[in-house]
Coordinates of C-alpha atoms in Angstrom, one line a residue:
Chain A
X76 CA -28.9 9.2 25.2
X77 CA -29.5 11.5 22.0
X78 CA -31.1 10.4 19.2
X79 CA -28.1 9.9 16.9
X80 CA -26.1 8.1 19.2
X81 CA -29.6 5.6 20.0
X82 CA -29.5 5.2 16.0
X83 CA -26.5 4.5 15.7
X84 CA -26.3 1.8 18.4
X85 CA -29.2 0.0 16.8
X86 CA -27.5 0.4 13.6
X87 CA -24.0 -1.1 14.8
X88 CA -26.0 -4.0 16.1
X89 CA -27.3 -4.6 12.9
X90 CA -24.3 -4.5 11.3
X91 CA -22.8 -7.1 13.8
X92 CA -25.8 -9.5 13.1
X93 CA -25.0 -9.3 9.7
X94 CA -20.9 -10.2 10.6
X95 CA -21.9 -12.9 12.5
X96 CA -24.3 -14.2 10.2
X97 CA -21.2 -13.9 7.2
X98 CA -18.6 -15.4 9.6
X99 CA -21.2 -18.7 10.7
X100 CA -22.2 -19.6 6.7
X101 CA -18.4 -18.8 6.4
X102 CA -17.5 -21.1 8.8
X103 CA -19.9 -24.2 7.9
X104 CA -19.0 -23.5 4.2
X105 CA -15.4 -24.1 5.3
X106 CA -16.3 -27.4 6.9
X107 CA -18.2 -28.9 4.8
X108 CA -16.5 -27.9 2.1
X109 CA -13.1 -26.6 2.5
X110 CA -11.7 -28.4 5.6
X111 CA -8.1 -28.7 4.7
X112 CA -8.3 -24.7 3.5
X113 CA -8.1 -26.3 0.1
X114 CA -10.8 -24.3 -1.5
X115 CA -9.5 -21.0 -2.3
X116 CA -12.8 -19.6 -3.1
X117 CA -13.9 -20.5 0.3
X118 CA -10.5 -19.3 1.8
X119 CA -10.8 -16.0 0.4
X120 CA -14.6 -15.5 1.3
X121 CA -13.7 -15.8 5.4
X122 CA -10.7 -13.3 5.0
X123 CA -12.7 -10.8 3.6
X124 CA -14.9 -11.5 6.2
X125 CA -12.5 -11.6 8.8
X126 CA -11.3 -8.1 7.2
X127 CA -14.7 -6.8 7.3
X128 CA -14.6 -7.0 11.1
X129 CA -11.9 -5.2 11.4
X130 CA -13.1 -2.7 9.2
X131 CA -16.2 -2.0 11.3
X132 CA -14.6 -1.9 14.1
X133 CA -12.2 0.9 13.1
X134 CA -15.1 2.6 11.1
X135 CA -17.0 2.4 14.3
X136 CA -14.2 3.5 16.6
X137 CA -14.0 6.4 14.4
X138 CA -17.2 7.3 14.9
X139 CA -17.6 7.0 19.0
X140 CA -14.0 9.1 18.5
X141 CA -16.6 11.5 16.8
X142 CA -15.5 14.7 14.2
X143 CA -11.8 14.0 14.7
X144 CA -11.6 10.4 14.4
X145 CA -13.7 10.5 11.0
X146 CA -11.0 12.8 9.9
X147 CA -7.7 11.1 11.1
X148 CA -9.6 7.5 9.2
X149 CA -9.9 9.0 6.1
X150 CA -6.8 11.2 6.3
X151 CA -5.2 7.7 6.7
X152 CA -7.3 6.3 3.9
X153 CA -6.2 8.6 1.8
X154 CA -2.9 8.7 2.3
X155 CA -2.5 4.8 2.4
X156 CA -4.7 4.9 -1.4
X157 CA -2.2 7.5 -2.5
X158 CA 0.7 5.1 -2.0
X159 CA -0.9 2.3 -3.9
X160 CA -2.1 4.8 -6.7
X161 CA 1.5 6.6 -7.2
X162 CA 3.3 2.8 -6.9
X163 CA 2.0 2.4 -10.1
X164 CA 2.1 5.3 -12.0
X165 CA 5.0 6.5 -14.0
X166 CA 7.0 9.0 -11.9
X167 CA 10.5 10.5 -12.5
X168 CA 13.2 11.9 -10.0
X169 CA 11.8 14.9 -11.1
X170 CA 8.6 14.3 -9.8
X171 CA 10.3 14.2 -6.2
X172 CA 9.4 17.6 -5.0
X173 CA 5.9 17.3 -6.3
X174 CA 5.0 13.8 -5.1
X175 CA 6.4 14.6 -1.6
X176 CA 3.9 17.8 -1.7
X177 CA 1.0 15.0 -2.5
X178 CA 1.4 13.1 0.8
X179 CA 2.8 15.6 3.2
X180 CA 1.3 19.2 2.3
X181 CA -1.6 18.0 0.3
X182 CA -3.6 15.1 2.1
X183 CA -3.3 16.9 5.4
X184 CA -4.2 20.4 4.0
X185 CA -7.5 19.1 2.4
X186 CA -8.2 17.2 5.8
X187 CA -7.1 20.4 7.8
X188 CA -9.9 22.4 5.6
X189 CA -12.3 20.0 6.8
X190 CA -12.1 20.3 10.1
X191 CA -11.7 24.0 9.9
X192 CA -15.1 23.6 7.8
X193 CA -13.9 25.8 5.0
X194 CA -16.2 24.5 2.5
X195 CA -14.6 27.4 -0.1
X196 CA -11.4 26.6 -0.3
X197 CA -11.9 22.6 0.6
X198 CA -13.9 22.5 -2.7
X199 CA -11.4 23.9 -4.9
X200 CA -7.9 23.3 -3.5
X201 CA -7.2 20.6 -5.2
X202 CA -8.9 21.1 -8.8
X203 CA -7.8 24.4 -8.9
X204 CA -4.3 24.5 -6.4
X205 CA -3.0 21.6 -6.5
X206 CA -3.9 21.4 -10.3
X207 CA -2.1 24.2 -11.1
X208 CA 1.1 24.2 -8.2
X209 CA 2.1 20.3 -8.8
X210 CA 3.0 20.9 -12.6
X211 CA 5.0 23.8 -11.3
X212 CA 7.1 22.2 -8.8
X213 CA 7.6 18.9 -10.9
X214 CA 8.6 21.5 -14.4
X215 CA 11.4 23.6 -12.6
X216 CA 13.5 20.5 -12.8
X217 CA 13.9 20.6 -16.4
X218 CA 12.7 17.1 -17.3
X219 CA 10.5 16.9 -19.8
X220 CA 10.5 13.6 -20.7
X221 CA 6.6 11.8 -20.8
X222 CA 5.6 15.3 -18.7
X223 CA 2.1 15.8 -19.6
X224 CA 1.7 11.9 -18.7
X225 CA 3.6 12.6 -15.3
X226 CA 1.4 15.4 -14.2
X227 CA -2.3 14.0 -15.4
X228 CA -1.2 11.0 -13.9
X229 CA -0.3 12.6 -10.4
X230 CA -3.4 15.0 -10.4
X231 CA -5.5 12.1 -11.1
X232 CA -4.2 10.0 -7.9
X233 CA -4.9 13.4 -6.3
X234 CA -8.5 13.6 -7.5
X235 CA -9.6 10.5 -6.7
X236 CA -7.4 9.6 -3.7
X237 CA -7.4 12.4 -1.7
X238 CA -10.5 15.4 -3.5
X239 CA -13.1 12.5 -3.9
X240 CA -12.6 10.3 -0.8
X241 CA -12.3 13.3 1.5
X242 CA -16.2 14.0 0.8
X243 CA -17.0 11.0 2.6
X244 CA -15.8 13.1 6.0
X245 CA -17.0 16.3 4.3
X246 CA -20.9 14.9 4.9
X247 CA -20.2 16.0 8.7
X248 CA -19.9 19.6 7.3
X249 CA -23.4 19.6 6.2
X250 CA -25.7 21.7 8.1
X251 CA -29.2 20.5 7.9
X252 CA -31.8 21.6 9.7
X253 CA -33.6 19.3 11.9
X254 CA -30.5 16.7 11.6
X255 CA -28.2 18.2 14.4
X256 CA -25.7 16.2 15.3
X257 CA -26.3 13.6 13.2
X258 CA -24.6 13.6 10.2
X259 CA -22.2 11.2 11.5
X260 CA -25.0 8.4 10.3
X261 CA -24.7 10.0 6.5
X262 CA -21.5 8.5 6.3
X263 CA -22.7 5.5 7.6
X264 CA -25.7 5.6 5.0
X265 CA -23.4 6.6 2.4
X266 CA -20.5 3.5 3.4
X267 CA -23.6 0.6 4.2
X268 CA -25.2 1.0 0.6
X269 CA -21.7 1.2 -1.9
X270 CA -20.3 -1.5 1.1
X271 CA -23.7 -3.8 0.5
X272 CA -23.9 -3.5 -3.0
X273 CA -20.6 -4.3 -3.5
X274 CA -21.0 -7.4 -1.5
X275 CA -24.8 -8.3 -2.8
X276 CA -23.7 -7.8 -6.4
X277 CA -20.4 -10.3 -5.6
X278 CA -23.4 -12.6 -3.6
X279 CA -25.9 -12.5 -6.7
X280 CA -23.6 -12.8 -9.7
X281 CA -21.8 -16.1 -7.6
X282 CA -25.3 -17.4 -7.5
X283 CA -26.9 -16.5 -10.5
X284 CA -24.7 -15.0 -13.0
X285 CA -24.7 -16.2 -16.4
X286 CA -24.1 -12.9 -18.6
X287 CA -20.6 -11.2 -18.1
X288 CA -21.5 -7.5 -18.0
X289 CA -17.5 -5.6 -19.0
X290 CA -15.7 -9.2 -20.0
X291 CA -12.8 -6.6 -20.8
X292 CA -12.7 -4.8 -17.6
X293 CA -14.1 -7.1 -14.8
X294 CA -14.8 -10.9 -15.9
X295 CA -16.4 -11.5 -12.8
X296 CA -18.9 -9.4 -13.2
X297 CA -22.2 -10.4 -14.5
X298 CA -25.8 -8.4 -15.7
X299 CA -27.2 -11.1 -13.5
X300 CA -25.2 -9.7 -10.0
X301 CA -25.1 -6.0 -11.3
X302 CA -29.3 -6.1 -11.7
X303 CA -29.6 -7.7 -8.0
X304 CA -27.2 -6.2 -5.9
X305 CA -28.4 -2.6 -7.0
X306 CA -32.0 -3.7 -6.8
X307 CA -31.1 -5.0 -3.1
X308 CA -29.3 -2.4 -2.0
X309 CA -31.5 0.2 -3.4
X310 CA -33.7 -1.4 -1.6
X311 CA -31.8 -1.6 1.7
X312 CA -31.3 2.2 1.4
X313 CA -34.9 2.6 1.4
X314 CA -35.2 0.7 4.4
X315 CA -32.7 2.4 6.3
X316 CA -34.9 6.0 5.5
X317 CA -34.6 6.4 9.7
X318 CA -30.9 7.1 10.2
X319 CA -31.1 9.5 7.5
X320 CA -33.1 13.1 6.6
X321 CA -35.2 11.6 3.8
X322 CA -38.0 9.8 3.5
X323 CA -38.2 6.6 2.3
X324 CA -38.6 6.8 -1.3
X325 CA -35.8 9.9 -1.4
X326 CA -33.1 7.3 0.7
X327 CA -33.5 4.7 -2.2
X328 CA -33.6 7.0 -4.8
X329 CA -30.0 8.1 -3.3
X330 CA -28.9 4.7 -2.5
X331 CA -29.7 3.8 -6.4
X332 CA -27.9 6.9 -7.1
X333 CA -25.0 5.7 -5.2
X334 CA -24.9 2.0 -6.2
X335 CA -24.6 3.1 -9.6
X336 CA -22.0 5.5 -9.7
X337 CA -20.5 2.9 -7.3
X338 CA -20.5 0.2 -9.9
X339 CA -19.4 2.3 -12.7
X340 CA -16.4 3.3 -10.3
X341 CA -15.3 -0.1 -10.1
X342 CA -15.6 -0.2 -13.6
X343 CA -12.8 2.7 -13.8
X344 CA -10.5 1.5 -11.6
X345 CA -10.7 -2.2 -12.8
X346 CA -9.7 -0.3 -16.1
X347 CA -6.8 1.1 -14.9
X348 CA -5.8 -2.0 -13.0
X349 CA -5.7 -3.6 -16.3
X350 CA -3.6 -0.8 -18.3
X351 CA -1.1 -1.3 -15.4
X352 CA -1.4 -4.8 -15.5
X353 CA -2.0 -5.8 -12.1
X354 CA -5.0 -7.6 -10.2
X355 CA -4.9 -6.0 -6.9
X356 CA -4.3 -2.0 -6.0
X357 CA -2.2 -3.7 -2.8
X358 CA -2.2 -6.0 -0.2
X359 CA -3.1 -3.9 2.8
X360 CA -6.3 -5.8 3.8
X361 CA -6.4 -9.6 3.2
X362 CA -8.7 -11.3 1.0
X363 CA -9.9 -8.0 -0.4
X364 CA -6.6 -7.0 -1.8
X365 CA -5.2 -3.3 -1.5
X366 CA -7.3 -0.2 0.2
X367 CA -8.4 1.3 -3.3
X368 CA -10.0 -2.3 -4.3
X369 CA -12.1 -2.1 -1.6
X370 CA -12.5 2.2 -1.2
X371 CA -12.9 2.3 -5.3
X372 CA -16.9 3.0 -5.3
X373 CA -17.1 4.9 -2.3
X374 CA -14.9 7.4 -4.2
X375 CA -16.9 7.9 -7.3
X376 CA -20.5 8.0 -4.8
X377 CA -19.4 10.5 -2.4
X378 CA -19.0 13.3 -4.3
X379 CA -22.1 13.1 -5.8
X380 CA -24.1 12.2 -3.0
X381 CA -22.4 14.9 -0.8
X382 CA -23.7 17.8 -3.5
X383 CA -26.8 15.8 -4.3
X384 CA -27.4 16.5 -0.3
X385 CA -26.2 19.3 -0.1
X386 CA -27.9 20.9 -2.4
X387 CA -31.2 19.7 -1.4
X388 CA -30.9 19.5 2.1
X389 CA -28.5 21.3 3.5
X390 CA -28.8 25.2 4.7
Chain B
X1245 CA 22.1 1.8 27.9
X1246 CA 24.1 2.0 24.7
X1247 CA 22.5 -1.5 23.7
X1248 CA 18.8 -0.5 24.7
X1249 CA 19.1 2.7 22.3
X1250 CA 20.4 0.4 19.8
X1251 CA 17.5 -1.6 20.1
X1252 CA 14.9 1.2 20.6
X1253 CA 16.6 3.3 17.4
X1254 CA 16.4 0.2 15.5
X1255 CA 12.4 -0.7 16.2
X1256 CA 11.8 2.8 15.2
X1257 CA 13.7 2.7 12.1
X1258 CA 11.5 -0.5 11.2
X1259 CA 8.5 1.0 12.1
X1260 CA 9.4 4.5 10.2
X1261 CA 10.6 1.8 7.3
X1262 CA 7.1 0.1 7.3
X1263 CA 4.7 3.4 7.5
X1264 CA 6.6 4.6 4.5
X1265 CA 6.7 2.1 2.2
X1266 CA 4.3 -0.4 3.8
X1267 CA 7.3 -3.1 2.8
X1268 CA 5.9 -6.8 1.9
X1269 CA 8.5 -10.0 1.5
X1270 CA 7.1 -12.0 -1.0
X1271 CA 9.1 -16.1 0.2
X1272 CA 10.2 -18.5 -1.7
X1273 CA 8.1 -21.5 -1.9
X1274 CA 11.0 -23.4 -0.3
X1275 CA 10.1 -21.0 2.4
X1276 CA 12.3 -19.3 5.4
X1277 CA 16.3 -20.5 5.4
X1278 CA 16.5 -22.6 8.3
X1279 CA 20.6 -22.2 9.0
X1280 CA 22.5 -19.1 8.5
X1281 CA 22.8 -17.7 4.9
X1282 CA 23.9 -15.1 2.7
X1283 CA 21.2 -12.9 1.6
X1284 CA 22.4 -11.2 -1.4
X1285 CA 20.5 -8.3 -2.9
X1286 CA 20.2 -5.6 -5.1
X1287 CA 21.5 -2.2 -4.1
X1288 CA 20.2 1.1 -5.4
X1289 CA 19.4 3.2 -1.8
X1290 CA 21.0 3.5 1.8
X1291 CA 18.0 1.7 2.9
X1292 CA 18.1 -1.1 1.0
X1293 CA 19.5 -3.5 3.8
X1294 CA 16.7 -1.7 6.2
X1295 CA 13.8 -3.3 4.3
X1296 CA 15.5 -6.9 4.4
X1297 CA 16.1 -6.6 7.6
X1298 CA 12.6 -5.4 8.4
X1299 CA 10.9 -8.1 6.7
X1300 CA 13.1 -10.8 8.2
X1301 CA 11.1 -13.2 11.1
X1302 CA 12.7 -11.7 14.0
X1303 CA 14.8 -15.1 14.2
X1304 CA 16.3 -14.8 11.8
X1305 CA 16.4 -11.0 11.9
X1306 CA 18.8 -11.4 14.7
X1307 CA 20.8 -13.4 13.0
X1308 CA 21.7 -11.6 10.4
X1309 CA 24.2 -8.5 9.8
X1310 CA 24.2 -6.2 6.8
X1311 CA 27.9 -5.6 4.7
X1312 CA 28.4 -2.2 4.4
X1313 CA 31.2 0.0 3.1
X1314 CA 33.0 1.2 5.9
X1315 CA 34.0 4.8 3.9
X1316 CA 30.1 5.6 4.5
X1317 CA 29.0 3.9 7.8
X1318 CA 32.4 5.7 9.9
X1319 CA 31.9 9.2 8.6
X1320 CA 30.0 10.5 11.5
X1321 CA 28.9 9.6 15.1
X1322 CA 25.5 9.3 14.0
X1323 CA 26.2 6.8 11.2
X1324 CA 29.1 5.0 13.0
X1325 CA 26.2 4.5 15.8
X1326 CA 23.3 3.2 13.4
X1327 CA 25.9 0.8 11.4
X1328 CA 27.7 -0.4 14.4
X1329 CA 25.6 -0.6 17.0
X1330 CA 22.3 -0.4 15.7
X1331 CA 22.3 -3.1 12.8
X1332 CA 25.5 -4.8 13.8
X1333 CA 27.0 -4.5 10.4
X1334 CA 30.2 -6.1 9.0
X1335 CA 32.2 -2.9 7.7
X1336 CA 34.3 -3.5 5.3
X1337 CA 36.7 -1.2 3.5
X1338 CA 36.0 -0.5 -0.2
X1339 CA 39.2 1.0 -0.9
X1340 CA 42.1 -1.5 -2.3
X1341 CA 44.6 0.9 -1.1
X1342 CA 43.5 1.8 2.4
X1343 CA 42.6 -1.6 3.4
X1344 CA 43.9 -3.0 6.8
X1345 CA 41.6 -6.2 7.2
X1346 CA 40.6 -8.3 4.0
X1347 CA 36.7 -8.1 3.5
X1348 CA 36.1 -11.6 2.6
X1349 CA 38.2 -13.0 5.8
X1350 CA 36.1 -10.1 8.1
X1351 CA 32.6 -11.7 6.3
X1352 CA 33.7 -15.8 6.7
X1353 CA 34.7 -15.2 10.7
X1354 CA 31.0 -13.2 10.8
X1355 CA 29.6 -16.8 9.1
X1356 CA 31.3 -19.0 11.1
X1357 CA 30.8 -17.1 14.5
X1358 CA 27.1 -18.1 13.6
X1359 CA 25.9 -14.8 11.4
X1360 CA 24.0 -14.3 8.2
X1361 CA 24.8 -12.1 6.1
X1362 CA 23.2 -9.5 4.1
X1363 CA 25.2 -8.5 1.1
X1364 CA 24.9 -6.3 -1.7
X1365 CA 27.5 -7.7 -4.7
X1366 CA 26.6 -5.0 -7.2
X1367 CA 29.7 -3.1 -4.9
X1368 CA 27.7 -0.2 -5.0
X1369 CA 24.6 1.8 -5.3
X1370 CA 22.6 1.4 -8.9
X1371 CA 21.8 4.8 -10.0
X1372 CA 22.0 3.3 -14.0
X1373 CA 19.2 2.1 -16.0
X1374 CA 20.2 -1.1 -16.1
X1375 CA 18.3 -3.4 -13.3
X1376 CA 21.5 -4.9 -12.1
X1377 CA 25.4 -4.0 -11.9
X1378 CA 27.7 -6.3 -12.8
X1379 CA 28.6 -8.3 -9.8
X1380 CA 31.9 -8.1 -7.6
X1381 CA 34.2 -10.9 -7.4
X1382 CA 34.1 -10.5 -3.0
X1383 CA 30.5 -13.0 -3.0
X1384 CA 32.3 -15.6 -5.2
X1385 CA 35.4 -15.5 -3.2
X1386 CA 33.5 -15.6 0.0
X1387 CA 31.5 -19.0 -1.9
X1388 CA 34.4 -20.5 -2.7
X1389 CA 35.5 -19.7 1.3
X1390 CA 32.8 -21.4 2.4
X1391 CA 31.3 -23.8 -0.1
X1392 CA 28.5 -25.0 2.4
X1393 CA 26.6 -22.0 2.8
X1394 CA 23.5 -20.8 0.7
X1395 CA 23.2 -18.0 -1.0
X1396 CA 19.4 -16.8 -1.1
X1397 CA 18.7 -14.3 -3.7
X1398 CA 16.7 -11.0 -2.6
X1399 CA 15.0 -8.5 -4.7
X1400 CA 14.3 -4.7 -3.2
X1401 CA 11.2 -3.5 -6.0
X1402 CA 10.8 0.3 -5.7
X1403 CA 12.9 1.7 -2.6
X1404 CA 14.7 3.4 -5.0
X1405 CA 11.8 5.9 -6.4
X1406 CA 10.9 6.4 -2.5
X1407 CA 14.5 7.9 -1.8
X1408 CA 16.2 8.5 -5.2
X1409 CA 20.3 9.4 -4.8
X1410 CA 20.5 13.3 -3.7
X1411 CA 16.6 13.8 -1.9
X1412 CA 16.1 13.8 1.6
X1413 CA 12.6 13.7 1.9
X1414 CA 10.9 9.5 1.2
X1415 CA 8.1 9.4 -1.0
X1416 CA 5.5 6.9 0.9
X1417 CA 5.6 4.3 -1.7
X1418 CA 4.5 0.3 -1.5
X1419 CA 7.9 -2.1 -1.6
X1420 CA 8.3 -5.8 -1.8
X1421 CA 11.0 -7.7 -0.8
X1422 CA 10.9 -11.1 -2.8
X1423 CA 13.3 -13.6 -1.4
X1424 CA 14.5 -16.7 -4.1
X1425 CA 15.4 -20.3 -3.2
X1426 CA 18.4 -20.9 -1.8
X1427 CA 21.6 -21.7 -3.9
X1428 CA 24.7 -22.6 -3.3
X1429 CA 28.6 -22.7 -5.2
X1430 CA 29.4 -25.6 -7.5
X1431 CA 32.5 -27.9 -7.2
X1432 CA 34.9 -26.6 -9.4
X1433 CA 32.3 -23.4 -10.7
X1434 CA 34.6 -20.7 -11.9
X1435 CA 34.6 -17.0 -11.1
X1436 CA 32.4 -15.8 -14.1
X1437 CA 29.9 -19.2 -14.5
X1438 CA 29.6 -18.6 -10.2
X1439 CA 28.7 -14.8 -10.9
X1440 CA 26.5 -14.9 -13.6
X1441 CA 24.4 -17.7 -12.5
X1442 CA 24.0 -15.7 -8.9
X1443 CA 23.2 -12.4 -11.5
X1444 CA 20.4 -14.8 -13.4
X1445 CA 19.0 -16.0 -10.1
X1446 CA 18.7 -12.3 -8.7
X1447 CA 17.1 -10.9 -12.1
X1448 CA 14.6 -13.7 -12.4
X1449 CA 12.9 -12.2 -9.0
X1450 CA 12.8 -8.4 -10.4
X1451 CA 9.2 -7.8 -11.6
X1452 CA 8.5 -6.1 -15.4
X1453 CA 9.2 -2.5 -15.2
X1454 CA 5.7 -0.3 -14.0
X1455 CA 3.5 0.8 -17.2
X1456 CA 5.0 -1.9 -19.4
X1457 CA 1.9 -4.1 -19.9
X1458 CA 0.9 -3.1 -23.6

């Protein structure tokens, strides 16, 4: 057995511990506390539980599936976080050509570059191709009613949909030496610590949170559960140094790097959840709410971590 | 053989349906109609009686048959064969003058052989601004038919920016379905009070238009 696949056995098994851990304080919780499913706090907790399971599992079918399952996930990913993102933006019939480029020429294109590994053109295709094609297609129609709206708004679902949540996949592009074959755990790295924080920050400011940290953007949010679940999973980062190519002190350093452009991404798209005056991005896992509500800070931390690496690390 | 295309083209059209616009139905607290009923919607895209169907329990998906203008559905073998044979639909003629069977008798035998029915009263598709058309007179006459049977009020959010009038190609976009609790025709309702309630009933399930939260 190689090395990566060893790692990453130990790693899944972690992971389940951790499930089953979730689903047994999930399940006494609900006994003692919820029995007749009448606390919706409680309710919630065990679907989002429940829809963590099946997230690992397709995360980790993915990965047994190797380079080409990565790709087909997130190519999914970001086609799904597409639709919720362009629901709510404002679109015109004019928009038709342009938005039908989006899903069907765009989000496979970027993923096709990928797997081609044309780092070159992957990197630029859609801040500098897309940017300049989609305002082209949507103009020859003649409507210029709220344009420059239409267009930022489209190249914006673009950007973060498709551009930022592709550079999760693009960490198996990275060639660095003495981490053949790999990279695969990067991704897993890069998913655990924005995934963990996420949670641990939920975990700490249910616990402990007094101080709201954004009461415009996210009441739930506390100082209290921002300072603890970045501390923790900065922490847990550091600790998971062996799956990755730095040493201890570089992993947290990263994962600190991560958690916080992970927060501050939440913070973005909670702001535009409120502009459009909605809770959830979508219903498409339960408990959690729609795919960007739960992909949100994994899109503002992979780009950064994938050039922090790569510039660093990679060849 | 006919009958097992039927039923293969209309799984794929459900599963083609759900992949594009990843269609939810939002119920009524009242929950699922247990008997048959009259689903009546609103009607801005060809595919508008898809996503009802779609979202309907498989029961009561079997159930139920869509009322569709005959002038489309007959035009070619193709559409003859998804109306007729793969969704079952009641066809009825919108043209006065070219009539041969009258609509409302061909939709009461489809209720009382056991059928819902989902209808579309706007007559035609909405390509205004406005949210709704004004109503036909066909659903009150068809309440009036058959004063027993509730009406359920259905609301289609979105379908028509996934295949505005004139494209061919569906923008993947999310749709809800929201279903209302089930009304019914008044003793002695007239014609306008009977349509204008149904219109109220319908509206009060659209959502605020996209972008207007300020």
């Amino acid at each position: 057995m190689s090395a990566a696949s060893s790692d990453l056995l130990t790693l899944v098994a972690g992971i389940f511990g951790v499930l089953i851990l979730a689903s047994t304080i999930g399940y006494v919780l609900q006994q003692r506390l919820s029995p007749t499913g009448s606390n919706a706090s409680i309710e919630n907790l065990n679907a989002r539980i429940k829809a963590w399971w099946i997230m690992v599992i397709l995360i980790g079918i993915a990965f047994v599936a190797g380079r080409i399952g990565v790709l087909i996930l997130f190519g999914f990913c970001s086609f799904a976080a597409l639709r919720e993102f362009v629901t709510l933006i404002n679109t015109r019939r004019a928009d038709h050509w342009a938005l039908a480029a989006a899903f069907f020429i765009v989000v496979p294109l970027q993923y096709y570059l990928l797997w081609a590994e044309q780092y070159g053109i992957f990197s630029i295709f859609i801040p500098v191709y897309a940017f300049l094609l989609m305002p082209i297609i949507s103009v020859l129609r003649g409507d210029t009613e709220r344009f420059l709206i239409r267009i930022a708004e489209v190249q914006w679902a673009l950007m973060i949909c498709v551009f930022c949540a592709s550079h999760v996949p693009a960490l198996l592009t990275l060639n660095i030496p003495g981490y053949e074959g790999r990279n695969v755990l990067l991704i897993a790295f890069l998913v655990i610590v924005v995934q963990l924080s996420d949670v641990l920050q939920y975990v700490w400011g249910k616990l402990f949170g007094h101080i709201k940290i954004a009461p415009k953007l996210s009441p739930s949010k506390t100082v209290e559960g921002f300072a603890g679940g970045v501390i923790s999973a900065t922490l847990i980062g550091a600790a998971l140094w062996w799956i990755t190519p730095f040493t201890p002190v570089q992993a947290g350093l990263l994962a600190f790097v991560i958690t916080l452009m992970g927060f501050f991404g939440g913070l973005v798209m909670s702001a535009i959840k409120r502009d459009r005056g909605i809770k959830d991005w979508g219903n498409l896992i339960e408990g959690h709410g729609g795919l960007i509500d739960r992909l949100d800070s994994v899109v503002f931390s992979a780009p950064i971590f994938f050039h922090i690496v790569r510039y660093w690390w990679s060849l | 053989m006919t009958d097992f295309i039927a039923k293969a083209a209309a799984a794929t059209i459900v599963v083609f349906a759900r992949a594009v616009t990843a269609v939810r139905a939002i119920w009524s607290e009242e929950g699922l109609p247990s008997r048959p009923c009259i689903y009546f919607a609103n009607h801005s895209s060809h595919g508008d009686f898809v996503l009802v169907w779609a979202v309907l329990p498989p029961r009561l998906r079997r159930q139920a048959r869509p009322v569709a203008g005959a002038e489309y559905w007959l035009k070619s073998p193709l559409t003859r064969f998804i109306g007729s044979d793969v969704f079952n639909a009641v066809l009825i003629a919108r043209d006065r003058d070219k009539r041969t069977e009258d609509p409302v008798a061909q939709m009461t035998s489809a209720i009382d052989a056991g059928s819902s029915l989902i209808l579309f009263p706007e007559g035609t598709r909405n390509q205004s601004d406005a949210r709704l058309l004004p109503f036909k007179s066909g659903i009150f006459h068809l309440a009036a038919a058959r004063p027993d049977i509730e009406l359920v009020p259905v609301w289609i959010n979105n379908l028509n920016r996934v295949m505005p009038k004139g494209e061919i190609v569906p923008i993947p976009l999310i749709c809800t379905v929201t279903f209302g609790g089930a009304l019914r025709i008044k003793p002695d309702e007239t014609k306008d009070a009977f349509l204008e309630r149904m219109q109220t009933a319908l509206l009060a399930l659209s959502p605020k238009p996209a972008g207007s939260g300020e």
